[in-house]
Structure formats: structure tokens, C-alpha cells
């Protein structure tokens, strides 16, 4: 696909950025809709993040996605924050507005909810307590999204308890902090279990978690998507739980940015999933 001198520009800022699947996702949508535009990987060192973001309007960019490790710095750099970015202290989407103003938002929680809604038909946040494993950036966005969507309680389990406590304080609302040792007990009566840590990723440690206290109707989901079926999802399926893999979260969180930069509402389809999976070697 070729572009003209009037092409709209967006990209993803990260360090390193070579692992990012976002150029594949946005490139797919650009081609699908025949848009005169480009979405490029931008390898930016941590110390250059602020200057790179500030340069976006000068370079004529419509905006960028922000990935590890720049999400917090982006939140401190942009001119405005949406409610989720404000609460989580992390920005993953930047839109260049009039007069070069930078608007920061966080679409991770939105992506998480959209993925659950499409992967587990009939699932509702209000169905019961959710257990979130992890207290990093992803866990923060997911916890805030679940509470906003009507979850009566979110139980946050983390290896480092102080980090879970900080999350509870920052997010506010019905968050219960659970120690790592008590994680299996925390599953009792829960309607949703989320792994929001990197545990279970190909080549890394797996999540040691006994599921026997989890009620049969509970939905189980994972933010890890490589492998697509993590050991947690495999164990949950074997016990008869409805499961939702993590790839959809990545795809859905990309939609709001694409719509703002390129003016088209993109869709997450089976063909897009296959296209991205081919890149993962899955
Ligand atoms: P992200 O922003 O992508 O969520 P992060 O901030 O590095 O990434 O968070 C990673 C999460 O995985 C944390 O909850 C981390 O637990 P700690 O806060 O105790 O570090 C969790 N995690 C990573 N490796 C782990 C392991 N081996 N055992 C338990 N938890 C682990």
C-alpha cells in the first residue's frame, strides 16, 4: 500500500518497540479501509519520551500509542487526561488536538471490557466479585474498568502486597487487597478471575493457582496472549469454565486511537485475529 504527501500519520512510542504488534493491527485496518495513512514504530529512549511527544504536533502527527516503559511519563507530559488515565496515572493513547494540544487517554480498561463482552456473551460486571491477579499498570486499568462497569467488589492479589495496597488507595471504591498466600481462597464466590500479570507467558514462570474454590459459572481471562491458551486458561477450560484469551484486549484497546486519528471506526474480526496470530507464530 502506498501513501501520498497528504498521508495521516500515527505510530507507537516504546523502548524497545520491536515486539509491538500495534503496527500490524493498525496497518491491517489502514489497508482494509484504503486510508491514505501510516502507523509506524517509534523507538524512543526513556529520557527522550517527553521531547518526542512534544514534537508530535510539529511533525504533523495525528497522535500515537504509548507502550512500555513510557505510559507514566506520557501521563505527566500531555495537556489533558481522560478519567481513566487520571485514575491509573498511565496514558496509552495520545491525540494531537487543535493548537498542538496533546490529549492523553487510557484505553486498556475499555479493551479489556470489550474483549470480555465479545468473548463471554452475557457476561456482566455486576454478576459478582472479580479477582484480579497483579497490581501493575494493566491491573490498575482493569480494576478501574471493572468497578466503573458495576463490579460489586474487586479482590486484588499481588506478590508484593504494598503495591496492591497502593492500587486500592489510588483507584478507590470496593477494592479488597489479598495476600499472595491467600490467593486460592480469594476465588470463593467470584464471578470473574483475571490474570493481569505476565505469569504464563511463553518462556517465563507460570501462575501457580489452585482453582478448586472457583465456582463453575465464573469466567476466566488472561492478559497474556503468547501463548494464546495460557496454562491458566487451559486449566480453567478443563474445569468447565468459560474462558477468554488476551489477544482481544490488545485488539480492542487499539480501536479508539484508530478512530480518532484516521476517522474510521475499525472492527475486531476473526480475519484480524488470524492476521496478528500469524505474526505471533501461533
Ligand atoms: P504491567 O504494567 O504490564 O502490568 P508491571 O507493572 O511490571 O507490568 O506488573 C507486573 C505484574 O506481574 C506485577 O503485579 C508483578 O508482581 P509484583 O508487583 O510483586 O512485582 C507480577 N509478577 C511478575 N512476575 C511475577 C512472579 N514471578 N510472581 C508473582 N507475580 C509476578
mmCIF file of N, CA, C and O and ligand atoms in Angstrom, residues 134-139 158-160 163 180 196-199 205, ligand 1:
data_model
loop_
_atom_site.group_PDB
_atom_site.id
_atom_site.type_symbol
_atom_site.label_atom_id
_atom_site.label_comp_id
_atom_site.label_asym_id
_atom_site.label_seq_id
_atom_site.Cartn_x
_atom_site.Cartn_y
_atom_site.Cartn_z
ATOM 1 N N UNK A 134 -2.378 -9.427 40.210
ATOM 2 C CA UNK A 134 -1.422 -8.444 39.716
ATOM 3 C C UNK A 134 -1.787 -7.047 40.190
ATOM 4 O O UNK A 134 -2.950 -6.779 40.543
ATOM 5 N N UNK A 135 -0.775 -6.163 40.211
ATOM 6 C CA UNK A 135 -1.028 -4.785 40.648
ATOM 7 C C UNK A 135 -0.213 -3.799 39.819
ATOM 8 O O UNK A 135 0.051 -2.683 40.263
ATOM 9 N N UNK A 136 0.179 -4.197 38.620
ATOM 10 C CA UNK A 136 0.918 -3.316 37.708
ATOM 11 C C UNK A 136 -0.039 -2.430 36.922
ATOM 12 O O UNK A 136 -1.220 -2.291 37.271
ATOM 13 N N UNK A 137 0.460 -1.856 35.843
ATOM 14 C CA UNK A 137 -0.344 -0.937 35.047
ATOM 15 C C UNK A 137 -1.595 -1.582 34.482
ATOM 16 O O UNK A 137 -2.676 -0.992 34.508
ATOM 17 N N UNK A 138 -1.472 -2.808 33.988
ATOM 18 C CA UNK A 138 -2.622 -3.491 33.401
ATOM 19 C C UNK A 138 -3.677 -3.755 34.474
ATOM 20 O O UNK A 138 -4.879 -3.543 34.251
ATOM 21 N N UNK A 139 -3.235 -4.197 35.651
ATOM 22 C CA UNK A 139 -4.172 -4.486 36.743
ATOM 23 C C UNK A 139 -4.916 -3.223 37.170
ATOM 24 O O UNK A 139 -6.115 -3.264 37.481
ATOM 25 N N UNK A 158 -1.641 -9.674 44.927
ATOM 26 C CA UNK A 158 -0.332 -9.396 44.321
ATOM 27 C C UNK A 158 0.784 -9.938 45.189
ATOM 28 O O UNK A 158 0.672 -9.965 46.409
ATOM 29 N N UNK A 159 1.856 -10.388 44.524
ATOM 30 C CA UNK A 159 3.031 -10.901 45.245
ATOM 31 C C UNK A 159 3.543 -9.837 46.212
ATOM 32 O O UNK A 159 3.812 -10.129 47.366
ATOM 33 N N UNK A 160 3.654 -8.610 45.732
ATOM 34 C CA UNK A 160 4.109 -7.508 46.590
ATOM 35 C C UNK A 160 2.876 -6.787 47.121
ATOM 36 O O UNK A 160 2.217 -6.026 46.402
ATOM 37 N N UNK A 163 2.183 -2.963 46.839
ATOM 38 C CA UNK A 163 1.774 -2.449 45.533
ATOM 39 C C UNK A 163 0.260 -2.590 45.354
ATOM 40 O O UNK A 163 -0.399 -1.723 44.772
ATOM 41 N N UNK A 180 -0.595 -12.820 48.655
ATOM 42 C CA UNK A 180 -0.255 -13.841 47.663
ATOM 43 C C UNK A 180 -0.567 -15.238 48.219
ATOM 44 O O UNK A 180 -1.087 -16.101 47.511
ATOM 45 N N UNK A 196 -3.690 -10.582 35.488
ATOM 46 C CA UNK A 196 -3.169 -9.314 34.949
ATOM 47 C C UNK A 196 -1.672 -9.201 35.220
ATOM 48 O O UNK A 196 -1.127 -8.106 35.297
ATOM 49 N N UNK A 197 -1.003 -10.348 35.385
ATOM 50 C CA UNK A 197 0.459 -10.367 35.491
ATOM 51 C C UNK A 197 1.025 -10.956 34.197
ATOM 52 O O UNK A 197 0.274 -11.409 33.330
ATOM 53 N N UNK A 198 2.346 -10.961 34.124
ATOM 54 C CA UNK A 198 2.996 -11.552 32.953
ATOM 55 C C UNK A 198 3.196 -13.056 33.133
ATOM 56 O O UNK A 198 3.762 -13.719 32.255
ATOM 57 N N UNK A 199 2.740 -13.611 34.259
ATOM 58 C CA UNK A 199 2.929 -15.047 34.515
ATOM 59 C C UNK A 199 2.146 -15.878 33.497
ATOM 60 O O UNK A 199 0.975 -15.599 33.233
ATOM 61 N N UNK A 205 7.799 -17.787 33.927
ATOM 62 C CA UNK A 205 7.201 -18.583 35.004
ATOM 63 C C UNK A 205 5.703 -18.702 34.780
ATOM 64 O O UNK A 205 5.092 -17.827 34.182
HETATM 65 P P1 LIG B 1 2.244 -4.107 33.669
HETATM 66 O O1 LIG B 1 2.345 -2.625 33.769
HETATM 67 O O2 LIG B 1 2.312 -4.621 32.252
HETATM 68 O O3 LIG B 1 1.106 -4.677 34.417
HETATM 69 P P2 LIG B 1 4.257 -4.491 35.724
HETATM 70 O O4 LIG B 1 3.975 -3.164 36.285
HETATM 71 O O5 LIG B 1 5.688 -4.897 35.600
HETATM 72 O O6 LIG B 1 3.628 -4.683 34.281
HETATM 73 O O7 LIG B 1 3.471 -5.581 36.597
HETATM 74 C C1 LIG B 1 3.713 -6.920 36.507
HETATM 75 C C2 LIG B 1 2.818 -7.696 37.482
HETATM 76 O O8 LIG B 1 3.188 -9.079 37.415
HETATM 77 C C3 LIG B 1 3.000 -7.289 38.938
HETATM 78 O O9 LIG B 1 1.775 -7.449 39.606
HETATM 79 C C4 LIG B 1 4.031 -8.286 39.436
HETATM 80 O O10 LIG B 1 4.024 -8.516 40.822
HETATM 81 P P3 LIG B 1 4.938 -7.595 41.816
HETATM 82 O O11 LIG B 1 4.191 -6.313 41.988
HETATM 83 O O12 LIG B 1 5.047 -8.382 43.048
HETATM 84 O O13 LIG B 1 6.255 -7.413 41.103
HETATM 85 C C5 LIG B 1 3.564 -9.530 38.715
HETATM 86 N N1 LIG B 1 4.622 -10.555 38.614
HETATM 87 C C6 LIG B 1 5.649 -10.592 37.734
HETATM 88 N N2 LIG B 1 6.411 -11.696 37.937
HETATM 89 C C7 LIG B 1 5.862 -12.370 38.990
HETATM 90 C C8 LIG B 1 6.168 -13.606 39.684
HETATM 91 N N3 LIG B 1 7.233 -14.364 39.341
HETATM 92 N N4 LIG B 1 5.354 -13.977 40.700
HETATM 93 C C9 LIG B 1 4.283 -13.232 41.048
HETATM 94 N N5 LIG B 1 3.937 -12.062 40.443
HETATM 95 C C10 LIG B 1 4.700 -11.636 39.426
#
